[in-house]
């Protein structure tokens, strides 16, 4: 298996533009997670899905952020409009089950977003 | 709420043992995880321990858990330069609004000198 695939790996955009980050989870994994990593705040969970349904989006910073999972093999995280403070590395992860059951989360390589 | 804390930096000489410490607050944690992040890469699971265990050993890695003090440690024996990375402690939350989530510490930057 190719692991979790994210695209693009790097994104540079201007403030106010729409940004879409993409993720393909490992086949057969029922859970998909979006994280954001910054020096100031560390690794934060933004939202997670179970069987394509959003379960908890309490980590989404504000209405400018939205995430979808139209099918089991694809998810997007959209920021509209983007702001400089959104600059971070965004990780997608997937797992068979929940970590409280001992399931491992497999992380993608991340998308480094820079908003100027 | 749940909180996981780690020291930010650790520097060791090649061949020595490294010990990375972590404290957490959620008493309902079921599993505790150690992840490794190399530059420009995602997180990779190193090992994990179930909350009713005291110790787990996996080759050069030893995890110690003191549930009473909510203290977790990762010992890396015979540390190599390839072990230089950021190490994250994480707890799987079983209670309240954080059910099913992983809460990560800030990460410990391990530097191994030749």
Tab-separated table of C-alpha atoms in Angstrom:
chain	number	residue	atom	x	y	z
A	1	UNK	CA	0.000	0.000	0.000
A	2	UNK	CA	1.226	3.497	-0.819
A	3	UNK	CA	0.227	4.864	2.551
A	4	UNK	CA	-1.710	8.066	3.078
A	5	UNK	CA	-1.305	10.359	0.083
A	6	UNK	CA	-1.566	14.129	0.341
A	7	UNK	CA	-1.418	16.787	-2.336
A	8	UNK	CA	0.016	19.230	-2.934
A	9	UNK	CA	3.147	18.829	-0.793
A	10	UNK	CA	3.736	22.568	-0.834
A	11	UNK	CA	1.329	25.399	-1.451
A	12	UNK	CA	2.116	29.098	-1.563
A	13	UNK	CA	-0.812	31.445	-1.983
A	14	UNK	CA	-1.774	35.038	-1.391
A	15	UNK	CA	-4.032	36.186	1.368
A	16	UNK	CA	-7.677	36.002	0.357
A	17	UNK	CA	-7.280	33.124	-2.049
A	18	UNK	CA	-9.035	29.787	-1.708
A	19	UNK	CA	-6.858	26.826	-0.831
A	20	UNK	CA	-7.819	23.165	-1.205
A	21	UNK	CA	-5.787	20.377	0.351
A	22	UNK	CA	-6.359	16.785	-0.678
A	23	UNK	CA	-5.986	13.435	1.003
A	24	UNK	CA	-6.317	9.814	-0.029
A	25	UNK	CA	-6.454	7.515	3.012
A	26	UNK	CA	-5.204	3.953	3.179
A	27	UNK	CA	-7.700	1.628	1.552
A	28	UNK	CA	-9.972	-0.043	4.087
A	29	UNK	CA	-9.427	2.504	6.830
A	30	UNK	CA	-12.682	3.731	8.308
A	31	UNK	CA	-11.333	6.833	10.049
A	32	UNK	CA	-9.768	9.923	8.546
A	33	UNK	CA	-8.228	12.807	10.501
A	34	UNK	CA	-7.046	16.280	9.561
A	35	UNK	CA	-4.353	17.892	11.747
A	36	UNK	CA	-2.546	21.206	11.676
A	37	UNK	CA	1.012	21.634	12.965
A	38	UNK	CA	2.559	24.977	13.902
A	39	UNK	CA	5.485	25.929	16.087
A	40	UNK	CA	3.245	27.893	18.429
A	41	UNK	CA	0.375	25.448	18.874
A	42	UNK	CA	1.962	22.092	18.067
A	43	UNK	CA	-0.210	19.405	16.517
A	44	UNK	CA	-3.942	20.110	16.614
A	45	UNK	CA	-6.787	17.894	15.481
A	46	UNK	CA	-9.106	19.850	13.193
A	47	UNK	CA	-11.749	17.279	12.274
A	48	UNK	CA	-12.223	13.558	11.914
A	49	UNK	CA	-14.518	11.345	9.857
A	50	UNK	CA	-15.851	7.858	10.365
A	51	UNK	CA	-17.138	6.081	7.268
A	52	UNK	CA	-17.127	9.414	5.403
A	53	UNK	CA	-19.272	11.139	8.044
A	54	UNK	CA	-17.797	14.047	10.066
A	55	UNK	CA	-17.810	13.012	13.731
A	56	UNK	CA	-16.075	15.873	15.480
A	57	UNK	CA	-15.212	19.227	13.929
A	58	UNK	CA	-14.688	21.105	17.177
A	59	UNK	CA	-11.063	21.767	16.234
A	60	UNK	CA	-11.886	23.642	13.040
A	61	UNK	CA	-10.686	27.171	13.825
A	62	UNK	CA	-13.449	29.124	12.141
A	63	UNK	CA	-15.974	29.179	9.327
A	64	UNK	CA	-13.265	29.810	6.760
A	65	UNK	CA	-12.298	26.157	7.157
A	66	UNK	CA	-14.388	23.332	5.738
A	67	UNK	CA	-13.732	19.639	5.151
A	68	UNK	CA	-15.511	17.040	3.089
A	69	UNK	CA	-15.219	13.342	2.461
A	70	UNK	CA	-17.365	12.517	-0.588
A	71	UNK	CA	-16.226	8.889	-0.632
A	72	UNK	CA	-14.037	6.435	1.248
A	73	UNK	CA	-10.939	7.225	-0.784
A	74	UNK	CA	-10.881	11.015	-0.864
A	75	UNK	CA	-11.116	13.988	1.456
A	76	UNK	CA	-10.532	17.716	1.081
A	77	UNK	CA	-9.773	20.517	3.505
A	78	UNK	CA	-10.656	23.931	2.143
A	79	UNK	CA	-9.709	27.352	3.458
A	80	UNK	CA	-11.610	30.294	2.012
A	81	UNK	CA	-10.437	33.024	2.255
A	82	UNK	CA	-6.933	32.153	3.416
A	83	UNK	CA	-5.001	34.332	5.859
A	84	UNK	CA	-1.288	34.490	6.780
A	85	UNK	CA	-2.037	32.927	10.190
A	86	UNK	CA	-3.212	29.779	8.369
A	87	UNK	CA	0.385	29.074	7.360
A	88	UNK	CA	1.221	25.656	8.790
A	89	UNK	CA	1.791	22.039	7.876
A	90	UNK	CA	-1.491	20.185	7.425
A	91	UNK	CA	-1.478	16.435	7.969
A	92	UNK	CA	-4.017	13.860	7.009
A	93	UNK	CA	-4.082	10.540	8.868
A	94	UNK	CA	-6.186	7.408	8.638
A	95	UNK	CA	-6.819	4.393	10.851
A	96	UNK	CA	-8.793	1.179	10.950
A	97	UNK	CA	-10.364	1.985	14.300
A	98	UNK	CA	-10.085	4.438	17.144
A	99	UNK	CA	-6.879	4.970	19.093
A	100	UNK	CA	-8.728	4.151	22.316
A	101	UNK	CA	-8.937	0.646	20.902
A	102	UNK	CA	-5.245	0.571	20.100
A	103	UNK	CA	-5.516	1.381	16.418
A	104	UNK	CA	-2.561	3.122	14.847
A	105	UNK	CA	-3.049	6.376	12.990
A	106	UNK	CA	-1.027	6.449	9.783
A	107	UNK	CA	0.064	9.921	8.787
A	108	UNK	CA	0.586	11.347	5.328
A	109	UNK	CA	3.686	13.431	4.495
A	110	UNK	CA	1.808	16.685	5.024
A	111	UNK	CA	1.099	19.801	2.975
A	112	UNK	CA	3.172	22.843	3.867
A	113	UNK	CA	0.944	25.879	3.344
A	114	UNK	CA	2.353	29.387	3.158
A	115	UNK	CA	-0.059	32.297	2.895
A	116	UNK	CA	1.612	35.613	2.038
B	1	UNK	CA	-9.174	19.599	29.465
B	2	UNK	CA	-6.648	17.037	28.400
B	3	UNK	CA	-3.037	18.115	28.398
B	4	UNK	CA	0.186	16.362	27.466
B	5	UNK	CA	3.554	17.891	28.306
B	6	UNK	CA	7.075	17.082	27.237
B	7	UNK	CA	10.442	18.720	27.594
B	8	UNK	CA	11.363	20.474	24.368
B	9	UNK	CA	14.997	19.465	23.866
B	10	UNK	CA	17.297	16.529	24.556
B	11	UNK	CA	20.887	16.174	23.427
B	12	UNK	CA	22.873	12.940	23.766
B	13	UNK	CA	26.053	11.372	22.454
B	14	UNK	CA	25.928	8.514	19.981
B	15	UNK	CA	25.886	5.192	21.817
B	16	UNK	CA	24.361	6.613	25.000
B	17	UNK	CA	20.786	6.000	26.109
B	18	UNK	CA	18.126	8.657	25.584
B	19	UNK	CA	15.184	9.095	27.908
B	20	UNK	CA	12.269	11.240	26.795
B	21	UNK	CA	9.659	12.062	29.415
B	22	UNK	CA	5.984	12.907	29.141
B	23	UNK	CA	3.215	13.743	31.580
B	24	UNK	CA	-0.511	13.678	30.859
B	25	UNK	CA	-3.668	14.646	32.702
B	26	UNK	CA	-6.476	12.451	31.366
B	27	UNK	CA	-6.997	9.589	33.813
B	28	UNK	CA	-9.333	7.866	31.361
B	29	UNK	CA	-6.586	7.393	28.759
B	30	UNK	CA	-6.602	3.881	27.361
B	31	UNK	CA	-3.525	3.814	25.170
B	32	UNK	CA	-0.431	6.004	25.140
B	33	UNK	CA	1.631	6.379	22.007
B	34	UNK	CA	5.089	7.470	20.954
B	35	UNK	CA	5.472	8.917	17.464
B	36	UNK	CA	8.633	9.983	15.641
B	37	UNK	CA	8.797	12.811	13.102
B	38	UNK	CA	11.808	13.258	10.852
B	39	UNK	CA	12.387	16.555	9.018
B	40	UNK	CA	9.855	17.178	6.266
B	41	UNK	CA	7.919	14.012	7.003
B	42	UNK	CA	4.746	12.945	8.728
B	43	UNK	CA	4.544	11.213	12.078
B	44	UNK	CA	5.453	7.565	12.323
B	45	UNK	CA	4.302	5.332	15.158
B	46	UNK	CA	7.199	3.976	17.197
B	47	UNK	CA	5.425	2.075	19.920
B	48	UNK	CA	2.451	2.229	22.239
B	49	UNK	CA	1.405	0.920	25.624
B	50	UNK	CA	-1.937	-0.013	27.072
B	51	UNK	CA	-2.803	1.881	30.222
B	52	UNK	CA	-2.868	-1.204	32.472
B	53	UNK	CA	0.751	-2.059	31.632
B	54	UNK	CA	3.838	-0.780	33.435
B	55	UNK	CA	6.449	-1.486	30.817
B	56	UNK	CA	6.827	-2.491	27.211
B	57	UNK	CA	10.064	-3.351	25.441
B	58	UNK	CA	10.569	-3.418	21.699
B	59	UNK	CA	14.157	-3.900	20.534
B	60	UNK	CA	16.021	-0.685	21.488
B	61	UNK	CA	12.869	0.976	22.805
B	62	UNK	CA	11.556	0.700	26.355
B	63	UNK	CA	8.361	2.415	27.446
B	64	UNK	CA	7.672	2.924	31.143
B	65	UNK	CA	4.265	3.983	32.420
B	66	UNK	CA	3.518	5.232	35.924
B	67	UNK	CA	-0.238	5.527	35.862
B	68	UNK	CA	-0.461	6.884	39.399
B	69	UNK	CA	1.758	9.848	38.511
B	70	UNK	CA	0.504	9.985	34.899
B	71	UNK	CA	4.094	9.810	33.699
B	72	UNK	CA	5.310	8.115	30.550
B	73	UNK	CA	8.869	7.710	29.334
B	74	UNK	CA	10.583	6.418	26.227
B	75	UNK	CA	14.100	5.048	26.528
B	76	UNK	CA	16.164	4.544	23.409
B	77	UNK	CA	19.180	2.314	23.994
B	78	UNK	CA	22.411	2.770	22.019
B	79	UNK	CA	21.153	5.988	20.425
B	80	UNK	CA	22.281	6.516	16.834
B	81	UNK	CA	22.523	9.662	14.716
B	82	UNK	CA	19.557	8.341	12.725
B	83	UNK	CA	17.461	8.659	15.870
B	84	UNK	CA	17.713	12.448	15.665
B	85	UNK	CA	14.119	13.606	15.199
B	86	UNK	CA	11.130	15.022	17.071
B	87	UNK	CA	9.403	12.578	19.403
B	88	UNK	CA	5.759	13.025	20.304
B	89	UNK	CA	3.916	11.516	23.194
B	90	UNK	CA	0.155	11.138	22.663
B	91	UNK	CA	-2.752	9.881	24.700
B	92	UNK	CA	-5.940	8.322	23.382
B	93	UNK	CA	-8.821	10.056	25.089
B	94	UNK	CA	-11.712	7.912	26.282
B	95	UNK	CA	-13.718	10.509	28.140
B	96	UNK	CA	-16.122	13.323	27.474
B	97	UNK	CA	-15.940	15.515	24.434
B	98	UNK	CA	-12.492	14.230	23.481
B	99	UNK	CA	-13.643	10.653	22.991
B	100	UNK	CA	-11.666	8.927	20.284
B	101	UNK	CA	-9.125	11.682	19.813
B	102	UNK	CA	-5.372	11.672	20.196
B	103	UNK	CA	-3.903	14.512	22.234
B	104	UNK	CA	-0.277	15.180	21.392
B	105	UNK	CA	2.475	16.753	23.431
B	106	UNK	CA	4.556	19.558	21.985
B	107	UNK	CA	7.295	17.166	20.937
B	108	UNK	CA	10.862	16.647	22.149
B	109	UNK	CA	13.654	17.461	19.714
B	110	UNK	CA	16.307	14.769	20.122
B	111	UNK	CA	19.763	15.637	18.834
B	112	UNK	CA	22.381	12.909	18.709
B	113	UNK	CA	26.024	13.996	18.519
B	114	UNK	CA	28.688	11.742	16.996
